[in-house]
Amino acid sequence: MKLLPLALAAVFAAIMPLAAQPARAPALSPNEIVAAASPGDWTAIATDDLLVMTLAPDRDGNRRQVTIQLMPPPFSQGWVGNIRKLAAAHWWDGLAITRVQDNYVVQWGDPDAEDKAKAKTLPAGLRVMGDEEYTTKGLGMALPMDAVEIDRDPYAETTFLESGWPVASIKESGWPVHCYGMVGVGRGYSPDAGSGAELYTVIGHAPRHLDRNIALVGRVVEGIEHLSSLPRGTGPLSFYEKPEQRVPIVSIRLASELPEAEQPRFEYLSTESDSFARYADARANRRDPFFIAPAGGADICNIPVPVRRIAAK
Amino acid sequence: MKLLPLALAAVFAAIMPLAAQPARAPALSPNEIVAAASPGDWTAIATDDLLVMTLAPDRDGNRRQVTIQLMPPPFSQGWVGNIRKLAAAHWWDGLAITRVQDNYVVQWGDPDAEDKAKAKTLPAGLRVMGDEEYTTKGLGMALPMDAVEIDRDPYAETTFLESGWPVASIKESGWPVHCYGMVGVGRGYSPDAGSGAELYTVIGHAPRHLDRNIALVGRVVEGIEHLSSLPRGTGPLSFYEKPEQRVPIVSIRLASELPEAEQPRFEYLSTESDSFARYADARANRRDPFFIAPAGGADICNIPVPVRRIAAK
């Protein structure tokens, strides 16, 4: 991904209003840049890479569905494979959201996982992963880092992969980053690296200290408000204290397993596109009318990759 | 504030277990360091600097109270003065939470503020502030920046003021930063810089692009879950579409105006203390047993200043 060097960005800012709008039109906001992107700048997400979690309706009877995009290679594929098996086995059906910690995570899985007598049996053939797989070596992480917007990350070097995912790297090693909405694999103490049966998503400020310490396997692309607005747990680590506080999971399915008319379809703004480069630049340097002092930078989690729903086939 | 240089931090890590615990005890987590801090490391927050917002009970009849610490000089004191006047006039009583945007903000004030015929009259004597007051010059921002943990911020230089607040600076200018839980002043287009009657708090990843573009006037020190777990609005900018969706504000009071027995009391871990330095270092370099790869850094919003409630007088 090549973010625009600032000089080029300035050219865009100068040219675009003349080409597309009356002279002296205000600069576009990041959302306006995304809305104006051409259809060719968007890339479809395969339904085989989408996980649809249906929760029990809320107390007013409203439907609650959360859609997660699974992470592509080269990261976390052992866990992603396990998650595909767990979904195919309908393993999560009837389990629950068990933990909601403010400014941190929402977690779901088997409430009885710690109790050998009551824990739900996992499907056969799950892979056992090691923590060395939290990072990927030899990724060719000499990725373009010419964007002043994200070149002062406190944790590592950061950029976007061609596949549209935010990543960090140090030297030869690369890993996905814990931004809002990212989905990861709960685990106990090392060397337990988790199977993928216990999952969580981030609902607060990016807990980047979890990078390289937990496997990230995807991101929520729709419906995160059904998780982030849940009542916070009051037990240790903000687990729900009483079983009736847990939110029942009706089902988790790969979208490709649903009847075709029910398969949600999404696309993301290609991180290789000029539109994305302009969007990222505008996130770092807001010139739309509300703003007085453009920031002159942005951290990678403050440049969320735009994803939108498209009509069903 | 002096964060420990890393070499000194390593000495602490080596010495502390020997002094305080059996040899080979695991390194303390950030929370354990805070719990072990001596009473002298904590600084009381004056009740005159606390704002208590009481919301209508939730639908199960549970009490909902949010406590906000107002920002001390040198920042935003014009708006803070207005907020003290608004609270003294009981101006917010009967108004409402009007907007909840996922991964962004919760906002409250007068739902009819935009309608001159219906807008609630503001108390006399509010100051009109200019946007030049979003930053403070000549702050002596040659503050110690010797912590590798926070010396690679994508937006500016960052550190903690002696008063216990996270700040950023560029050259001679300094300003408070938009971390989770910070409270700011809603406004329209510049030069309207807002009166302080419309307030919001951050409930997602730090929107640092708002720094220097909006006045920050405080931070939530208790009860943010009553805001962050509210249903998200579905109107433009995530305002609630229907009046009945809004959450009524029963009252907002300076804590010092409440009967003494009802005054909440809080203290924060002095950012000048060695305990805070160890805590910040541990946030950036987790050595407690769960962690495999210490991050080697942290952004300032990932080092929240510890605040705790203490017994009433």
mmCIF file of C-alpha atoms in Angstrom, chain A residues 59-60 102-104 131 134 148-157 170 179-180 187-190 203-214 224-225 228-232 283 286 289-302 304, chain B residues 59-60 102-104 131 134 148-157 170 180 187-190 203-214 224-225 228-232 283 286 288-302 304:
data_model
loop_
_atom_site.group_PDB
_atom_site.id
_atom_site.type_symbol
_atom_site.label_atom_id
_atom_site.label_comp_id
_atom_site.label_asym_id
_atom_site.label_seq_id
_atom_site.Cartn_x
_atom_site.Cartn_y
_atom_site.Cartn_z
ATOM 1 C CA ARG A 59 -35.518 -7.615 25.393
ATOM 2 C CA ASP A 60 -37.544 -5.583 22.918
ATOM 3 C CA ASP A 102 -15.490 -1.518 29.548
ATOM 4 C CA ASN A 103 -12.862 0.030 27.270
ATOM 5 C CA TYR A 104 -11.460 -3.433 26.580
ATOM 6 C CA ASP A 131 2.712 -18.850 20.447
ATOM 7 C CA TYR A 134 1.541 -14.932 16.738
ATOM 8 C CA VAL A 148 4.260 10.537 7.518
ATOM 9 C CA GLU A 149 0.770 9.868 8.868
ATOM 10 C CA ILE A 150 1.684 6.567 10.427
ATOM 11 C CA ASP A 151 5.452 6.615 10.715
ATOM 12 C CA ARG A 152 5.659 7.426 14.412
ATOM 13 C CA ASP A 153 3.908 4.492 16.011
ATOM 14 C CA PRO A 154 4.908 3.986 19.685
ATOM 15 C CA TYR A 155 4.920 0.192 19.306
ATOM 16 C CA ALA A 156 6.392 -0.759 15.926
ATOM 17 C CA GLU A 157 6.294 0.141 12.244
ATOM 18 C CA ILE A 170 9.794 -4.953 13.623
ATOM 19 C CA CYS A 179 -7.592 -2.033 16.768
ATOM 20 C CA TYR A 180 -11.235 -1.433 17.727
ATOM 21 C CA ARG A 187 -6.278 -18.235 25.978
ATOM 22 C CA GLY A 188 -4.886 -19.173 29.374
ATOM 23 C CA TYR A 189 -1.257 -18.930 30.358
ATOM 24 C CA SER A 190 1.442 -19.804 27.849
ATOM 25 C CA ILE A 203 -14.541 -2.400 22.268
ATOM 26 C CA GLY A 204 -12.216 0.342 23.495
ATOM 27 C CA HIS A 205 -8.939 2.095 22.937
ATOM 28 C CA ALA A 206 -6.599 -0.159 20.958
ATOM 29 C CA PRO A 207 -4.947 -2.542 23.500
ATOM 30 C CA ARG A 208 -1.790 -2.792 21.440
ATOM 31 C CA HIS A 209 0.053 -4.486 24.325
ATOM 32 C CA LEU A 210 -1.885 -7.614 23.305
ATOM 33 C CA ASP A 211 -0.181 -7.599 19.881
ATOM 34 C CA ARG A 212 2.151 -10.615 19.566
ATOM 35 C CA ASN A 213 0.622 -12.028 22.760
ATOM 36 C CA ILE A 214 -2.684 -13.272 21.361
ATOM 37 C CA ILE A 224 -20.421 -4.393 16.700
ATOM 38 C CA GLU A 225 -22.929 -2.142 18.500
ATOM 39 C CA SER A 228 -20.185 -2.813 22.572
ATOM 40 C CA SER A 229 -23.478 -1.640 24.096
ATOM 41 C CA LEU A 230 -23.995 -4.702 26.296
ATOM 42 C CA PRO A 231 -24.075 -4.207 30.065
ATOM 43 C CA ARG A 232 -20.609 -4.476 31.566
ATOM 44 C CA ARG A 283 -7.910 11.136 8.456
ATOM 45 C CA ARG A 286 -8.693 17.016 8.330
ATOM 46 C CA PRO A 289 -14.864 22.888 7.486
ATOM 47 C CA PHE A 290 -15.241 21.764 11.102
ATOM 48 C CA PHE A 291 -11.493 21.480 11.610
ATOM 49 C CA ILE A 292 -9.152 24.276 12.574
ATOM 50 C CA ALA A 293 -5.878 22.432 13.220
ATOM 51 C CA PRO A 294 -5.201 19.321 11.090
ATOM 52 C CA ALA A 295 -3.454 16.725 13.246
ATOM 53 C CA GLY A 296 -0.535 16.123 10.907
ATOM 54 C CA GLY A 297 -0.584 12.401 11.662
ATOM 55 C CA ALA A 298 -2.720 9.454 12.663
ATOM 56 C CA ASP A 299 -2.149 6.141 14.359
ATOM 57 C CA ILE A 300 -3.052 3.086 12.350
ATOM 58 C CA CYS A 301 -6.133 2.321 14.479
ATOM 59 C CA ASN A 302 -7.458 5.803 13.736
ATOM 60 C CA PRO A 304 -10.150 2.111 9.998
ATOM 61 C CA ARG B 59 -35.394 0.229 33.017
ATOM 62 C CA ASP B 60 -34.647 -2.140 35.891
ATOM 63 C CA ASP B 102 -20.193 3.741 18.471
ATOM 64 C CA ASN B 103 -16.401 3.931 18.854
ATOM 65 C CA TYR B 104 -16.671 7.707 19.201
ATOM 66 C CA ASP B 131 -10.606 28.655 19.312
ATOM 67 C CA TYR B 134 -7.657 25.228 22.511
ATOM 68 C CA VAL B 148 10.905 5.596 25.488
ATOM 69 C CA GLU B 149 7.403 4.329 26.178
ATOM 70 C CA ILE B 150 5.703 7.425 24.864
ATOM 71 C CA ASP B 151 8.300 9.150 22.736
ATOM 72 C CA ARG B 152 6.980 8.001 19.362
ATOM 73 C CA ASP B 153 3.516 9.511 19.260
ATOM 74 C CA PRO B 154 2.134 9.898 15.699
ATOM 75 C CA TYR B 155 0.553 13.261 16.548
ATOM 76 C CA ALA B 156 2.893 15.239 18.802
ATOM 77 C CA GLU B 157 5.115 14.932 21.859
ATOM 78 C CA ILE B 170 4.552 20.823 19.617
ATOM 79 C CA TYR B 180 -11.073 7.305 26.347
ATOM 80 C CA ARG B 187 -19.544 23.143 19.151
ATOM 81 C CA GLY B 188 -20.677 24.161 15.663
ATOM 82 C CA TYR B 189 -18.414 25.566 12.989
ATOM 83 C CA SER B 190 -15.581 27.834 13.982
ATOM 84 C CA ILE B 203 -16.215 5.971 24.277
ATOM 85 C CA GLY B 204 -13.880 4.492 21.666
ATOM 86 C CA HIS B 205 -10.394 4.575 20.248
ATOM 87 C CA ALA B 206 -8.754 7.918 21.047
ATOM 88 C CA PRO B 207 -9.974 10.423 18.393
ATOM 89 C CA ARG B 208 -6.780 12.411 18.566
ATOM 90 C CA HIS B 209 -7.703 14.346 15.403
ATOM 91 C CA LEU B 210 -10.055 16.315 17.694
ATOM 92 C CA ASP B 211 -7.077 17.562 19.744
ATOM 93 C CA ARG B 212 -6.642 21.332 19.259
ATOM 94 C CA ASN B 213 -10.036 21.399 17.506
ATOM 95 C CA ILE B 214 -12.306 21.116 20.529
ATOM 96 C CA ILE B 224 -18.572 5.708 32.283
ATOM 97 C CA GLU B 225 -20.232 2.314 31.725
ATOM 98 C CA SER B 228 -20.648 3.634 26.955
ATOM 99 C CA SER B 229 -23.248 0.850 27.166
ATOM 100 C CA LEU B 230 -26.183 2.982 25.994
ATOM 101 C CA PRO B 231 -27.927 1.989 22.754
ATOM 102 C CA ARG B 232 -26.320 3.646 19.758
ATOM 103 C CA ARG B 283 1.931 -0.815 30.792
ATOM 104 C CA ARG B 286 4.194 -6.269 30.479
ATOM 105 C CA ASP B 288 3.420 -10.475 34.322
ATOM 106 C CA PRO B 289 2.906 -14.158 33.521
ATOM 107 C CA PHE B 290 0.239 -13.853 30.814
ATOM 108 C CA PHE B 291 2.572 -11.936 28.517
ATOM 109 C CA ILE B 292 5.110 -13.412 26.118
ATOM 110 C CA ALA B 293 6.277 -10.368 24.149
ATOM 111 C CA PRO B 294 6.400 -7.037 26.043
ATOM 112 C CA ALA B 295 5.330 -4.262 23.675
ATOM 113 C CA GLY B 296 8.353 -2.031 24.264
ATOM 114 C CA GLY B 297 6.181 1.067 24.176
ATOM 115 C CA ALA B 298 2.741 2.502 24.798
ATOM 116 C CA ASP B 299 0.752 5.425 23.518
ATOM 117 C CA ILE B 300 -0.309 7.950 26.116
ATOM 118 C CA CYS B 301 -3.970 6.883 25.981
ATOM 119 C CA ASN B 302 -2.923 3.324 26.801
ATOM 120 C CA PRO B 304 -4.687 5.807 31.856
#
